[in-house]
CSV table of C-alpha atoms (C1' of nucleotides) in Angstrom, one decimal:
chain,number,residue,atom,x,y,z
P,23,MET,CA,0.0,-0.1,0.0
P,24,SER,CA,1.2,3.4,-0.7
P,25,TRP,CA,0.3,6.8,0.7
P,26,THR,CA,-2.2,8.1,-1.9
P,27,GLU,CA,-3.5,11.5,-1.5
P,28,GLU,CA,-6.8,9.9,-0.5
P,29,ARG,CA,-5.1,7.7,2.3
P,30,VAL,CA,-3.0,10.8,3.4
P,31,GLU,CA,-6.3,12.6,3.5
P,32,THR,CA,-7.8,10.1,5.9
P,33,LEU,CA,-4.8,10.0,7.8
P,34,LYS,CA,-4.8,13.7,8.5
P,35,LYS,CA,-8.5,13.9,9.1
P,36,MET,CA,-8.2,11.1,11.7
P,37,TRP,CA,-5.1,12.4,13.3
P,38,GLY,CA,-6.7,15.8,13.6
P,39,GLU,CA,-9.4,14.1,15.4
P,40,GLY,CA,-7.3,12.7,17.8
P,41,GLN,CA,-7.5,9.0,16.6
P,42,SER,CA,-4.8,7.0,17.8
P,43,ALA,CA,-2.2,5.9,15.2
P,44,SER,CA,-3.5,2.3,15.6
P,45,GLN,CA,-6.9,3.1,14.9
P,46,ILE,CA,-5.9,5.0,11.9
P,47,ALA,CA,-3.8,2.2,10.7
P,48,LYS,CA,-6.8,-0.2,11.1
P,49,GLU,CA,-9.1,2.2,9.3
P,50,LEU,CA,-6.8,2.4,6.5
P,51,GLY,CA,-5.7,-1.1,6.3
P,52,GLY,CA,-2.6,-2.3,5.0
P,53,VAL,CA,-0.4,-0.4,7.3
P,54,THR,CA,0.7,-0.6,10.8
P,55,ARG,CA,0.6,2.0,13.4
P,56,ASN,CA,4.3,2.5,12.9
P,57,ALA,CA,3.7,3.2,9.2
P,58,VAL,CA,1.1,5.9,10.4
P,59,ILE,CA,3.3,7.5,13.1
P,60,GLY,CA,6.1,7.6,10.6
P,61,LYS,CA,3.9,9.1,8.0
P,62,VAL,CA,2.6,11.5,10.5
P,63,HIS,CA,6.0,12.7,11.4
P,64,ARG,CA,7.1,13.2,7.8
P,65,LEU,CA,4.3,15.1,7.1
P,66,GLY,CA,5.2,17.4,10.0
P,67,LEU,CA,2.2,17.0,11.9
P,68,SER,CA,3.5,15.0,15.0
P,69,ASN,CA,2.1,17.4,17.5
P,70,ARG,CA,-1.7,17.4,17.1
P,71,THR,CA,-1.5,21.1,17.3
P,72,GLY,CA,-3.1,21.5,13.8
P,73,GLY,CA,-4.3,25.0,13.9
P,74,GLY,CA,-2.1,27.7,12.6
P,75,GLY,CA,0.4,25.3,11.7
P,76,SER,CA,3.6,27.5,11.9
P,77,ALA,CA,4.1,26.6,15.4
P,78,LYS,CA,6.9,24.5,15.3
P,79,ALA,CA,8.8,23.6,18.6
P,80,ALA,CA,8.6,20.3,20.0
P,81,PRO,CA,11.3,20.5,22.7
P,82,LYS,CA,11.2,16.8,23.2
P,83,GLU,CA,13.8,16.6,25.8
P,84,LYS,CA,14.5,13.3,27.3
P,85,LEU,CA,14.4,13.4,31.0
P,86,ALA,CA,14.0,16.7,32.7
P,87,LYS,CA,10.3,17.0,33.3
P,88,PRO,CA,9.5,20.3,34.6
P,89,ALA,CA,6.6,20.2,37.2
P,90,ALA,CA,4.2,21.6,34.6
P,91,THR,CA,2.0,18.5,34.6
P,92,ALA,CA,-0.7,19.6,36.9
P,93,ALA,CA,-1.9,22.1,34.4
P,94,PRO,CA,-5.1,21.6,32.7
P,95,LYS,CA,-5.1,20.3,29.4
P,96,PRO,CA,-5.3,22.9,26.7
P,97,GLU,CA,-6.8,20.2,24.4
P,98,PRO,CA,-10.5,20.5,24.0
P,99,GLN,CA,-10.3,17.1,22.7
P,100,VAL,CA,-13.4,17.2,20.4
P,101,LYS,CA,-14.5,13.8,20.3
P,102,THR,CA,-16.8,13.0,17.4
P,103,GLU,CA,-19.2,10.4,18.2
P,104,ALA,CA,-19.0,9.0,14.8
P,105,GLU,CA,-18.5,5.5,16.3
P,106,ALA,CA,-21.5,4.6,18.3
P,107,GLU,CA,-23.1,2.0,16.0
P,108,GLU,CA,-22.7,-0.8,18.5
P,109,LYS,CA,-26.0,-2.5,18.8
P,110,ALA,CA,-27.6,-2.1,22.1
P,111,PRO,CA,-27.1,-5.2,24.2
P,112,ALA,CA,-30.2,-7.3,23.4
P,113,ALA,CA,-32.0,-6.0,26.6
P,114,PRO,CA,-30.0,-6.8,29.6
P,115,VAL,CA,-30.6,-10.5,30.1
P,116,SER,CA,-32.9,-10.3,33.2
P,117,VAL,CA,-33.4,-7.3,35.5
P,118,VAL,CA,-30.1,-6.2,36.8
P,119,PRO,CA,-30.1,-7.9,40.1
P,120,ALA,CA,-29.4,-4.6,42.2
P,121,ALA,CA,-31.0,-6.4,44.9
P,122,ALA,CA,-28.4,-8.8,44.9
P,123,ALA,CA,-26.2,-6.6,46.4
P,124,PRO,CA,-25.3,-8.2,49.8
P,125,ALA,CA,-24.6,-6.3,52.8
P,126,ARG,CA,-21.5,-4.9,51.0
P,127,ARG,CA,-21.8,-2.5,48.3
P,128,GLN,CA,-20.7,-4.3,45.4
P,129,ILE,CA,-19.1,-1.6,43.0
P,130,ILE,CA,-19.1,-2.9,39.7
P,131,PRO,CA,-15.7,-2.3,37.7
P,132,ALA,CA,-14.7,0.7,35.9
P,133,GLY,CA,-15.9,-0.7,32.6
P,134,GLN,CA,-18.6,1.2,31.4
P,135,PRO,CA,-21.6,-0.9,30.8
P,136,LEU,CA,-23.2,-3.4,32.7
P,137,PRO,CA,-23.6,-6.1,35.0
P,138,PRO,CA,-25.9,-8.7,33.6
P,139,GLN,CA,-26.3,-11.8,35.6
P,140,PRO,CA,-26.6,-15.3,33.8
P,141,SER,CA,-29.9,-16.0,34.4
P,142,ALA,CA,-30.5,-18.9,31.9
P,143,ASN,CA,-33.4,-17.1,30.3
P,144,GLU,CA,-33.7,-18.1,26.7
P,145,ILE,CA,-30.1,-18.6,25.8
P,146,SER,CA,-29.4,-21.0,23.2
P,147,PRO,CA,-28.2,-24.3,24.5
P,148,GLU,CA,-25.0,-24.1,22.7
P,149,ALA,CA,-24.2,-20.8,24.1
P,150,LEU,CA,-25.1,-22.1,27.6
P,151,ALA,CA,-22.9,-24.9,27.2
P,152,SER,CA,-20.0,-23.1,26.0
P,153,VAL,CA,-20.4,-20.6,28.9
P,154,ARG,CA,-20.3,-23.5,31.4
P,155,GLU,CA,-17.2,-24.8,29.4
P,156,VAL,CA,-15.6,-21.4,29.7
P,157,GLU,CA,-16.6,-20.8,33.3
P,158,LYS,CA,-14.2,-23.7,34.0
P,159,LYS,CA,-11.4,-22.1,32.5
P,160,ALA,CA,-12.2,-18.9,33.9
P,161,LYS,CA,-9.4,-17.0,35.4
P,162,LYS,CA,-11.2,-16.1,38.4
P,163,LEU,CA,-10.3,-12.6,38.6
P,164,THR,CA,-11.3,-10.2,41.4
P,165,LEU,CA,-12.8,-7.1,40.8
P,166,MET,CA,-9.3,-5.4,41.1
P,167,ASP,CA,-7.7,-7.9,38.3
P,168,LEU,CA,-10.3,-6.6,35.9
P,169,THR,CA,-8.9,-4.6,32.9
P,170,GLU,CA,-10.1,-3.4,29.8
P,171,ARG,CA,-9.8,-6.4,28.1
P,172,THR,CA,-10.6,-9.0,30.7
P,173,CYS,CA,-13.9,-10.6,30.4
P,174,LYS,CA,-16.2,-8.8,33.0
P,175,TRP,CA,-18.8,-11.5,33.4
P,176,PRO,CA,-19.7,-12.4,36.8
P,177,ILE,CA,-19.7,-15.7,38.1
P,178,GLY,CA,-21.1,-17.1,41.2
P,179,ASP,CA,-22.7,-15.4,44.1
P,180,PRO,CA,-21.7,-12.0,45.0
P,181,ALA,CA,-22.7,-12.5,48.4
P,182,THR,CA,-20.3,-15.3,48.9
P,183,GLU,CA,-16.8,-16.2,48.4
P,184,ASP,CA,-17.5,-18.3,45.4
P,185,PHE,CA,-17.8,-15.1,43.2
P,186,TRP,CA,-15.3,-13.9,40.7
P,187,PHE,CA,-15.3,-12.7,37.1
P,188,CYS,CA,-14.3,-14.7,34.1
P,189,GLY,CA,-11.4,-12.8,33.2
P,190,LEU,CA,-10.6,-14.3,29.9
P,191,SER,CA,-9.6,-12.2,26.9
P,192,VAL,CA,-12.4,-10.0,25.7
P,193,GLN,CA,-13.9,-9.7,22.1
P,194,GLN,CA,-12.6,-6.7,20.6
P,195,GLY,CA,-14.5,-3.9,21.8
P,196,LYS,CA,-16.8,-6.0,24.0
P,197,PRO,CA,-16.8,-6.5,27.8
P,198,TYR,CA,-16.9,-10.0,27.5
P,199,CYS,CA,-15.1,-12.9,26.2
P,200,GLU,CA,-16.6,-14.5,23.3
P,201,ALA,CA,-18.7,-17.1,24.9
P,202,HIS,CA,-20.1,-14.5,27.3
P,203,VAL,CA,-20.7,-12.1,24.6
P,204,GLY,CA,-22.8,-15.0,23.2
P,205,VAL,CA,-25.2,-14.9,25.9
P,206,ALA,CA,-24.9,-11.1,26.7
P,207,PHE,CA,-25.8,-10.0,23.4
P,208,GLN,CA,-28.6,-12.1,22.1
P,209,PRO,CA,-29.4,-11.8,18.3
P,210,MET,CA,-32.7,-10.7,18.8
P,211,SER,CA,-33.9,-13.6,16.6
P,212,SER,CA,-33.5,-16.1,19.6
P,213,ARG,CA,-35.0,-13.5,22.2
P,214,ARG,CA,-38.5,-13.4,20.3
P,215,ASP,CA,-40.9,-11.5,22.4
P,216,ARG,CA,-41.9,-14.7,24.5
P,217,LYS,CA,-45.7,-13.7,25.0
P,218,ARG,CA,-45.4,-10.2,25.9
W,7,DC,C1',-0.2,-7.2,29.7
W,8,DC,C1',-2.2,-4.0,26.9
W,9,DC,C1',-1.5,0.4,24.4
W,10,DT,C1',0.5,5.4,23.2
W,11,DG,C1',3.5,8.0,20.4
W,12,DA,C1',8.8,9.1,19.2
W,13,DT,C1',13.2,7.8,17.0
W,14,DT,C1',16.4,5.6,14.6
W,15,DC,C1',18.0,3.7,10.4
W,16,DG,C1',18.6,0.1,6.6
W,17,DC,C1',16.1,-0.3,2.4
L,7,DG,C1',9.9,8.4,1.6
L,8,DC,C1',8.9,4.3,4.1
L,9,DG,C1',8.1,1.7,8.1
L,10,DA,C1',10.2,-2.4,11.5
L,11,DA,C1',12.4,-2.1,15.4
L,12,DT,C1',13.3,-0.2,19.3
L,13,DC,C1',12.6,3.3,22.9
L,14,DA,C1',10.1,5.4,26.5
L,15,DG,C1',5.8,6.0,28.9
L,16,DG,C1',1.0,5.0,30.9
DNA sequence: CCCTGATTCGC
DNA sequence: GCGAATCAGG
């Protein structure tokens, strides 16, 4: 792949929007984030200070960090919500069991969304099976061990010691591993309004 | 561990 | 000019 005008355009646009090099690389395809970064530098727009442009300077001194960190970000960071087409979770399986909160306040991770709860509603048998299977391999992470890419599916009873989080690798962008995404995000089709 | 951007340097 | 490898951080 080469840097056609079009691709450079996309690069500039995305970089300007504050997209990360890897995201840009993914979007463009055929290039790595390194390539993107390299290009960004060659284009002379390393510092996302797009604006007037002539502002050079990039005193990138290694070491020596003036205590100028507490200062607020001069970066508006205009996030374009151009990416929010994720399908809504097929209705949080079962009502969020807020009541399940034991004596201790169960704080759910930092993640963003949600805390489902198994509740074998109308989950496909296959999905359930694989979930059971996966839960055996679960890494049994604790709240604190959860990260951006560890499956946050809760397993067990929060009120007891038999409680942990799946912890396997999440599926790109999702909060759960493949198996759990399978039961968390039902394809509508299998959810059919049972009665109503 | 995952991810960021920054730099270097052979091609 | 290009970008993998490497570096430095978070």
